Amino acid sequence: MAESSLPRLLLIGLLVGAVSGIGAVVFFKGIELGSHILLNNILGYNYPTEGLNFAEASAWYPPETVWLILPILLIGALVSGLIVWKFAPEAEGHGTDAALKAYHGDGKIRWRVPFIKALSSVITISSGGSAGCEGPTAQISAGFGSILADIMKLSPRERRIAIAVGIGGGVGAIFKAPLGGAILAAEILYLRDFKYDALLPAFVSSLTGYAIFGLFEGFTPLFGTADMSWTAMQLPFFLLLGILSAGIGYLYIKTFYKTKKVFDAAEKKYRIPKFLKPVIGAGIFGLLVILLAYISPETLLVGVGCLGTGYGFVQLALYNLLPFTVLLLLPFVKILSTALTIGSGASGGVFAPGLAVGGFLGGALGSGLHLLLPEIVGASAVPVFVIIGMIAVFGGVSHAPIAVLLMVLEMTGSFTLAIPAVIAVTAASILLKDHTIFKEQRISRVKNRKLDEE
């Protein structure tokens, strides 16, 4: 096995983390600016975002002219699709899988990819596409790791570690979750294994990225804090949430890849240009939002709640500001909207939508139990179900339960939720078996021994 000195690996982690943190800041600011111009100024949508206090979250309101979302989505998808098609086709789809593919392949990512991925994903998310920023950040940061490997002439093993710690550094920064980001770098590579020698440089990378991102965006948890509490009597309900999370996670995986298969087949059969596939997906998604907007006030909330990452509506759920019927519908519509956006070839991540789906599922179960059994599940327990749902659904579908558990606890500043979180995410992970949202994960290091020993 080719060995590397620990100081050298830590230096790699430090350098990759620094670049990842800077990249995360630029990427986040781009989404913030683009969303303000397209959704706030043009659409007239005072959209909620993560981290708002209760008063700020309560002041949100839906778009003044809902049908305007259709041309915004269509133009955004067209511009993003053209950029990817012209300059970096490998930037299509969700970024984490592309980073994993590079890790398990030759470890090389073209220098232009991080920049094209950032620009195309900013356009997708800012125009309302149902996608996340963490997957693109993972690919962007992994790309920086590959660039650093080229510059420093790293060995194949060091190059792959640089890519892995790039994933951790980028995600840890933009999630404001350095511990979870570090574990993610070692856990997400395999279905049933850890990349142990990446852990120390991943911690350095993730903490460095988090420190740089925090200097610009603050160090408060991503979702702030909410009034929440749980009791031992509720533990069976968290086990139930874990079981439901496995079901909704399975639906998420199957819907996403079935939609992708349909779009890929249509592309071949009808000779559709690659850059037009995201436009078709955006058009269907836009029509769905408009249809929901005109059915009832509740379905209007469901439609606009599926725009972008979905984090704003998770924040509303944490403050008990969403009706039970809305929370009940949101997981299914968010899954469909994400499949239409990213499954059609748009550039974005499946991480944030997966967390949002879990949060909505947890909120629906918590709200329903509160209505049926208010003496057992009080109002302050509903936000707990939201958080545990986020952990259980995405921890299960990503096969990174420890990393996702730590990340969500860091994102909410709620480490007291560890016991119900472990119960739910363990149940979801066991039931989902080897079903994963990341098709480029390998089973284990044993199955990939030659690569790991280079």
mmCIF file of N, CA, C and O in Angstrom, residues 272-335:
data_model
loop_
_atom_site.group_PDB
_atom_site.id
_atom_site.type_symbol
_atom_site.label_atom_id
_atom_site.label_comp_id
_atom_site.label_asym_id
_atom_site.label_seq_id
_atom_site.Cartn_x
_atom_site.Cartn_y
_atom_site.Cartn_z
ATOM 1 N N ILE A 272 -33.972 14.306 -28.728
ATOM 2 C CA ILE A 272 -34.087 15.591 -28.039
ATOM 3 C C ILE A 272 -32.690 16.075 -27.654
ATOM 4 O O ILE A 272 -31.921 15.314 -27.058
ATOM 5 N N PRO A 273 -32.325 17.293 -27.986
ATOM 6 C CA PRO A 273 -31.023 17.817 -27.553
ATOM 7 C C PRO A 273 -30.913 17.785 -26.024
ATOM 8 O O PRO A 273 -31.892 18.049 -25.321
ATOM 9 N N LYS A 274 -29.727 17.458 -25.526
ATOM 10 C CA LYS A 274 -29.550 17.315 -24.087
ATOM 11 C C LYS A 274 -29.938 18.567 -23.317
ATOM 12 O O LYS A 274 -30.496 18.490 -22.223
ATOM 13 N N PHE A 275 -29.658 19.733 -23.882
ATOM 14 C CA PHE A 275 -29.939 20.967 -23.145
ATOM 15 C C PHE A 275 -31.433 21.277 -23.060
ATOM 16 O O PHE A 275 -31.848 22.125 -22.271
ATOM 17 N N LEU A 276 -32.258 20.561 -23.863
ATOM 18 C CA LEU A 276 -33.705 20.793 -23.813
ATOM 19 C C LEU A 276 -34.406 19.887 -22.797
ATOM 20 O O LEU A 276 -35.544 20.167 -22.406
ATOM 21 N N LYS A 277 -33.748 18.817 -22.380
ATOM 22 C CA LYS A 277 -34.381 17.926 -21.397
ATOM 23 C C LYS A 277 -34.736 18.667 -20.101
ATOM 24 O O LYS A 277 -35.863 18.521 -19.597
ATOM 25 N N PRO A 278 -33.812 19.455 -19.520
ATOM 26 C CA PRO A 278 -34.186 20.187 -18.301
ATOM 27 C C PRO A 278 -35.318 21.179 -18.517
ATOM 28 O O PRO A 278 -36.094 21.456 -17.597
ATOM 29 N N VAL A 279 -35.433 21.708 -19.744
ATOM 30 C CA VAL A 279 -36.504 22.656 -20.053
ATOM 31 C C VAL A 279 -37.862 21.943 -20.005
ATOM 32 O O VAL A 279 -38.841 22.489 -19.478
ATOM 33 N N ILE A 280 -37.900 20.730 -20.535
ATOM 34 C CA ILE A 280 -39.145 19.951 -20.502
ATOM 35 C C ILE A 280 -39.524 19.641 -19.056
ATOM 36 O O ILE A 280 -40.676 19.783 -18.646
ATOM 37 N N GLY A 281 -38.538 19.201 -18.263
ATOM 38 C CA GLY A 281 -38.794 18.926 -16.853
ATOM 39 C C GLY A 281 -39.272 20.158 -16.113
ATOM 40 O O GLY A 281 -40.225 20.086 -15.311
ATOM 41 N N ALA A 282 -38.641 21.300 -16.390
ATOM 42 C CA ALA A 282 -39.038 22.551 -15.737
ATOM 43 C C ALA A 282 -40.449 22.958 -16.142
ATOM 44 O O ALA A 282 -41.217 23.485 -15.325
ATOM 45 N N GLY A 283 -40.794 22.718 -17.412
ATOM 46 C CA GLY A 283 -42.129 23.067 -17.882
ATOM 47 C C GLY A 283 -43.211 22.264 -17.167
ATOM 48 O O GLY A 283 -44.235 22.813 -16.741
ATOM 49 N N ILE A 284 -42.973 20.957 -17.019
ATOM 50 C CA ILE A 284 -43.947 20.113 -16.315
ATOM 51 C C ILE A 284 -44.057 20.543 -14.856
ATOM 52 O O ILE A 284 -45.159 20.638 -14.291
ATOM 53 N N PHE A 285 -42.913 20.805 -14.231
ATOM 54 C CA PHE A 285 -42.900 21.249 -12.835
ATOM 55 C C PHE A 285 -43.640 22.577 -12.677
ATOM 56 O O PHE A 285 -44.467 22.752 -11.771
ATOM 57 N N GLY A 286 -43.388 23.520 -13.589
ATOM 58 C CA GLY A 286 -44.055 24.816 -13.516
ATOM 59 C C GLY A 286 -45.562 24.701 -13.653
ATOM 60 O O GLY A 286 -46.321 25.349 -12.923
ATOM 61 N N LEU A 287 -46.010 23.865 -14.584
ATOM 62 C CA LEU A 287 -47.453 23.651 -14.758
ATOM 63 C C LEU A 287 -48.068 23.003 -13.511
ATOM 64 O O LEU A 287 -49.200 23.318 -13.137
ATOM 65 N N LEU A 288 -47.304 22.111 -12.876
ATOM 66 C CA LEU A 288 -47.781 21.482 -11.650
ATOM 67 C C LEU A 288 -47.979 22.514 -10.542
ATOM 68 O O LEU A 288 -48.997 22.499 -9.836
ATOM 69 N N VAL A 289 -47.013 23.417 -10.398
ATOM 70 C CA VAL A 289 -47.125 24.469 -9.377
ATOM 71 C C VAL A 289 -48.338 25.352 -9.638
ATOM 72 O O VAL A 289 -49.109 25.678 -8.729
ATOM 73 N N ILE A 290 -48.538 25.735 -10.892
ATOM 74 C CA ILE A 290 -49.677 26.597 -11.258
ATOM 75 C C ILE A 290 -50.994 25.871 -10.989
ATOM 76 O O ILE A 290 -51.940 26.460 -10.453
ATOM 77 N N LEU A 291 -51.065 24.594 -11.373
ATOM 78 C CA LEU A 291 -52.281 23.810 -11.133
ATOM 79 C C LEU A 291 -52.597 23.753 -9.642
ATOM 80 O O LEU A 291 -53.743 23.996 -9.225
ATOM 81 N N LEU A 292 -51.600 23.458 -8.832
ATOM 82 C CA LEU A 292 -51.804 23.390 -7.381
ATOM 83 C C LEU A 292 -52.229 24.742 -6.815
ATOM 84 O O LEU A 292 -53.057 24.812 -5.907
ATOM 85 N N ALA A 293 -51.689 25.809 -7.385
ATOM 86 C CA ALA A 293 -51.999 27.151 -6.886
ATOM 87 C C ALA A 293 -53.464 27.506 -7.063
ATOM 88 O O ALA A 293 -54.032 28.253 -6.262
ATOM 89 N N TYR A 294 -54.093 26.955 -8.102
ATOM 90 C CA TYR A 294 -55.478 27.313 -8.393
ATOM 91 C C TYR A 294 -56.498 26.336 -7.830
ATOM 92 O O TYR A 294 -57.695 26.543 -7.964
ATOM 93 N N ILE A 295 -56.038 25.261 -7.198
ATOM 94 C CA ILE A 295 -56.979 24.305 -6.594
ATOM 95 C C ILE A 295 -57.506 24.818 -5.262
ATOM 96 O O ILE A 295 -58.718 24.858 -5.016
ATOM 97 N N SER A 296 -56.612 25.227 -4.383
ATOM 98 C CA SER A 296 -57.011 25.711 -3.061
ATOM 99 C C SER A 296 -55.844 26.459 -2.419
ATOM 100 O O SER A 296 -54.697 26.322 -2.858
ATOM 101 N N PRO A 297 -56.106 27.236 -1.374
ATOM 102 C CA PRO A 297 -55.010 27.920 -0.670
ATOM 103 C C PRO A 297 -53.984 26.942 -0.099
ATOM 104 O O PRO A 297 -52.791 27.247 -0.063
ATOM 105 N N GLU A 298 -54.450 25.767 0.354
ATOM 106 C CA GLU A 298 -53.522 24.787 0.920
ATOM 107 C C GLU A 298 -52.601 24.214 -0.153
ATOM 108 O O GLU A 298 -51.390 24.073 0.068
ATOM 109 N N THR A 299 -53.153 23.869 -1.310
ATOM 110 C CA THR A 299 -52.302 23.314 -2.360
ATOM 111 C C THR A 299 -51.395 24.384 -2.971
ATOM 112 O O THR A 299 -50.338 24.061 -3.519
ATOM 113 N N LEU A 300 -51.792 25.663 -2.881
ATOM 114 C CA LEU A 300 -50.884 26.744 -3.271
ATOM 115 C C LEU A 300 -49.614 26.676 -2.430
ATOM 116 O O LEU A 300 -48.499 26.795 -2.944
ATOM 117 N N LEU A 301 -49.786 26.473 -1.110
ATOM 118 C CA LEU A 301 -48.633 26.350 -0.228
ATOM 119 C C LEU A 301 -47.773 25.153 -0.610
ATOM 120 O O LEU A 301 -46.539 25.219 -0.560
ATOM 121 N N VAL A 302 -48.411 24.065 -1.000
ATOM 122 C CA VAL A 302 -47.669 22.870 -1.406
ATOM 123 C C VAL A 302 -46.835 23.166 -2.649
ATOM 124 O O VAL A 302 -45.652 22.808 -2.724
ATOM 125 N N GLY A 303 -47.433 23.834 -3.621
ATOM 126 C CA GLY A 303 -46.730 24.132 -4.867
ATOM 127 C C GLY A 303 -45.518 25.021 -4.659
ATOM 128 O O GLY A 303 -44.409 24.690 -5.093
ATOM 129 N N VAL A 304 -45.714 26.148 -3.980
ATOM 130 C CA VAL A 304 -44.582 27.068 -3.788
ATOM 131 C C VAL A 304 -43.575 26.494 -2.796
ATOM 132 O O VAL A 304 -42.385 26.840 -2.837
ATOM 133 N N GLY A 305 -44.032 25.594 -1.924
ATOM 134 C CA GLY A 305 -43.117 24.974 -0.968
ATOM 135 C C GLY A 305 -42.124 24.046 -1.623
ATOM 136 O O GLY A 305 -41.114 23.672 -1.002
ATOM 137 N N CYS A 306 -42.395 23.648 -2.864
ATOM 138 C CA CYS A 306 -41.490 22.745 -3.581
ATOM 139 C C CYS A 306 -40.477 23.488 -4.444
ATOM 140 O O CYS A 306 -39.605 22.867 -5.063
ATOM 141 N N LEU A 307 -40.567 24.802 -4.500
ATOM 142 C CA LEU A 307 -39.589 25.584 -5.256
ATOM 143 C C LEU A 307 -38.268 25.638 -4.498
ATOM 144 O O LEU A 307 -38.234 25.731 -3.268
ATOM 145 N N GLY A 308 -37.168 25.586 -5.229
ATOM 146 C CA GLY A 308 -35.857 25.717 -4.602
ATOM 147 C C GLY A 308 -35.502 24.529 -3.725
ATOM 148 O O GLY A 308 -35.937 23.398 -3.943
ATOM 149 N N THR A 309 -34.711 24.796 -2.701
ATOM 150 C CA THR A 309 -34.233 23.722 -1.826
ATOM 151 C C THR A 309 -35.327 23.150 -0.939
ATOM 152 O O THR A 309 -35.280 21.985 -0.549
ATOM 153 N N GLY A 310 -36.321 23.973 -0.576
ATOM 154 C CA GLY A 310 -37.357 23.540 0.358
ATOM 155 C C GLY A 310 -37.020 23.859 1.804
ATOM 156 O O GLY A 310 -37.837 23.651 2.706
ATOM 157 N N TYR A 311 -35.817 24.389 2.047
ATOM 158 C CA TYR A 311 -35.398 24.677 3.414
ATOM 159 C C TYR A 311 -36.278 25.717 4.107
ATOM 160 O O TYR A 311 -36.495 25.646 5.316
ATOM 161 N N GLY A 312 -36.772 26.690 3.338
ATOM 162 C CA GLY A 312 -37.623 27.710 3.937
ATOM 163 C C GLY A 312 -38.882 27.119 4.540
ATOM 164 O O GLY A 312 -39.318 27.520 5.632
ATOM 165 N N PHE A 313 -39.454 26.145 3.845
ATOM 166 C CA PHE A 313 -40.677 25.522 4.362
ATOM 167 C C PHE A 313 -40.361 24.545 5.494
ATOM 168 O O PHE A 313 -41.206 24.307 6.355
ATOM 169 N N VAL A 314 -39.175 23.990 5.514
ATOM 170 C CA VAL A 314 -38.750 23.210 6.683
ATOM 171 C C VAL A 314 -38.687 24.126 7.898
ATOM 172 O O VAL A 314 -39.104 23.755 9.002
ATOM 173 N N GLN A 315 -38.168 25.342 7.691
ATOM 174 C CA GLN A 315 -38.118 26.308 8.793
ATOM 175 C C GLN A 315 -39.525 26.641 9.286
ATOM 176 O O GLN A 315 -39.765 26.743 10.493
ATOM 177 N N LEU A 316 -40.482 26.803 8.372
ATOM 178 C CA LEU A 316 -41.872 27.054 8.765
ATOM 179 C C LEU A 316 -42.416 25.873 9.566
ATOM 180 O O LEU A 316 -43.137 26.062 10.554
ATOM 181 N N ALA A 317 -42.077 24.663 9.137
ATOM 182 C CA ALA A 317 -42.541 23.468 9.856
ATOM 183 C C ALA A 317 -41.961 23.416 11.263
ATOM 184 O O ALA A 317 -42.634 22.997 12.212
ATOM 185 N N LEU A 318 -40.720 23.860 11.417
ATOM 186 C CA LEU A 318 -40.095 23.880 12.742
ATOM 187 C C LEU A 318 -40.796 24.849 13.688
ATOM 188 O O LEU A 318 -40.733 24.692 14.905
ATOM 189 N N TYR A 319 -41.453 25.861 13.127
ATOM 190 C CA TYR A 319 -42.203 26.827 13.938
ATOM 191 C C TYR A 319 -43.695 26.506 13.984
ATOM 192 O O TYR A 319 -44.499 27.335 14.411
ATOM 193 N N ASN A 320 -44.092 25.317 13.512
ATOM 194 C CA ASN A 320 -45.510 24.923 13.493
ATOM 195 C C ASN A 320 -46.371 25.901 12.689
ATOM 196 O O ASN A 320 -47.506 26.194 13.064
ATOM 197 N N LEU A 321 -45.848 26.375 11.575
ATOM 198 C CA LEU A 321 -46.557 27.366 10.767
ATOM 199 C C LEU A 321 -47.199 26.767 9.508
ATOM 200 O O LEU A 321 -47.710 27.506 8.671
ATOM 201 N N LEU A 322 -47.168 25.435 9.377
ATOM 202 C CA LEU A 322 -47.775 24.794 8.212
ATOM 203 C C LEU A 322 -48.915 23.883 8.647
ATOM 204 O O LEU A 322 -48.764 23.113 9.595
ATOM 205 N N PRO A 323 -50.064 23.932 7.966
ATOM 206 C CA PRO A 323 -51.192 23.050 8.299
ATOM 207 C C PRO A 323 -50.857 21.582 8.062
ATOM 208 O O PRO A 323 -49.997 21.251 7.235
ATOM 209 N N PHE A 324 -51.549 20.720 8.756
ATOM 210 C CA PHE A 324 -51.335 19.276 8.629
ATOM 211 C C PHE A 324 -51.524 18.802 7.193
ATOM 212 O O PHE A 324 -50.737 17.997 6.681
ATOM 213 N N THR A 325 -52.568 19.292 6.510
ATOM 214 C CA THR A 325 -52.833 18.843 5.136
ATOM 215 C C THR A 325 -51.691 19.214 4.195
ATOM 216 O O THR A 325 -51.360 18.462 3.273
ATOM 217 N N VAL A 326 -51.089 20.374 4.416
ATOM 218 C CA VAL A 326 -49.961 20.810 3.586
ATOM 219 C C VAL A 326 -48.756 19.902 3.823
ATOM 220 O O VAL A 326 -48.093 19.449 2.886
ATOM 221 N N LEU A 327 -48.469 19.624 5.085
ATOM 222 C CA LEU A 327 -47.352 18.753 5.428
ATOM 223 C C LEU A 327 -47.558 17.337 4.887
ATOM 224 O O LEU A 327 -46.596 16.660 4.516
ATOM 225 N N LEU A 328 -48.806 16.903 4.816
ATOM 226 C CA LEU A 328 -49.113 15.563 4.331
ATOM 227 C C LEU A 328 -48.817 15.426 2.839
ATOM 228 O O LEU A 328 -48.356 14.374 2.372
ATOM 229 N N LEU A 329 -49.068 16.494 2.086
ATOM 230 C CA LEU A 329 -48.878 16.454 0.632
ATOM 231 C C LEU A 329 -47.444 16.781 0.220
ATOM 232 O O LEU A 329 -46.955 16.286 -0.809
ATOM 233 N N LEU A 330 -46.776 17.614 0.997
ATOM 234 C CA LEU A 330 -45.467 18.124 0.592
ATOM 235 C C LEU A 330 -44.425 17.042 0.279
ATOM 236 O O LEU A 330 -43.688 17.176 -0.710
ATOM 237 N N PRO A 331 -44.294 15.969 1.077
ATOM 238 C CA PRO A 331 -43.256 14.976 0.751
ATOM 239 C C PRO A 331 -43.405 14.392 -0.649
ATOM 240 O O PRO A 331 -42.417 14.230 -1.376
ATOM 241 N N PHE A 332 -44.630 14.103 -1.052
ATOM 242 C CA PHE A 332 -44.870 13.461 -2.348
ATOM 243 C C PHE A 332 -44.643 14.433 -3.504
ATOM 244 O O PHE A 332 -44.032 14.081 -4.522
ATOM 245 N N VAL A 333 -45.111 15.671 -3.340
ATOM 246 C CA VAL A 333 -44.938 16.654 -4.417
ATOM 247 C C VAL A 333 -43.476 17.083 -4.511
ATOM 248 O O VAL A 333 -42.954 17.318 -5.605
ATOM 249 N N LYS A 334 -42.789 17.157 -3.378
ATOM 250 C CA LYS A 334 -41.360 17.510 -3.397
ATOM 251 C C LYS A 334 -40.545 16.426 -4.080
ATOM 252 O O LYS A 334 -39.600 16.723 -4.827
ATOM 253 N N ILE A 335 -40.884 15.175 -3.860
ATOM 254 C CA ILE A 335 -40.201 14.069 -4.547
ATOM 255 C C ILE A 335 -40.399 14.182 -6.052
ATOM 256 O O ILE A 335 -39.448 14.078 -6.840
#
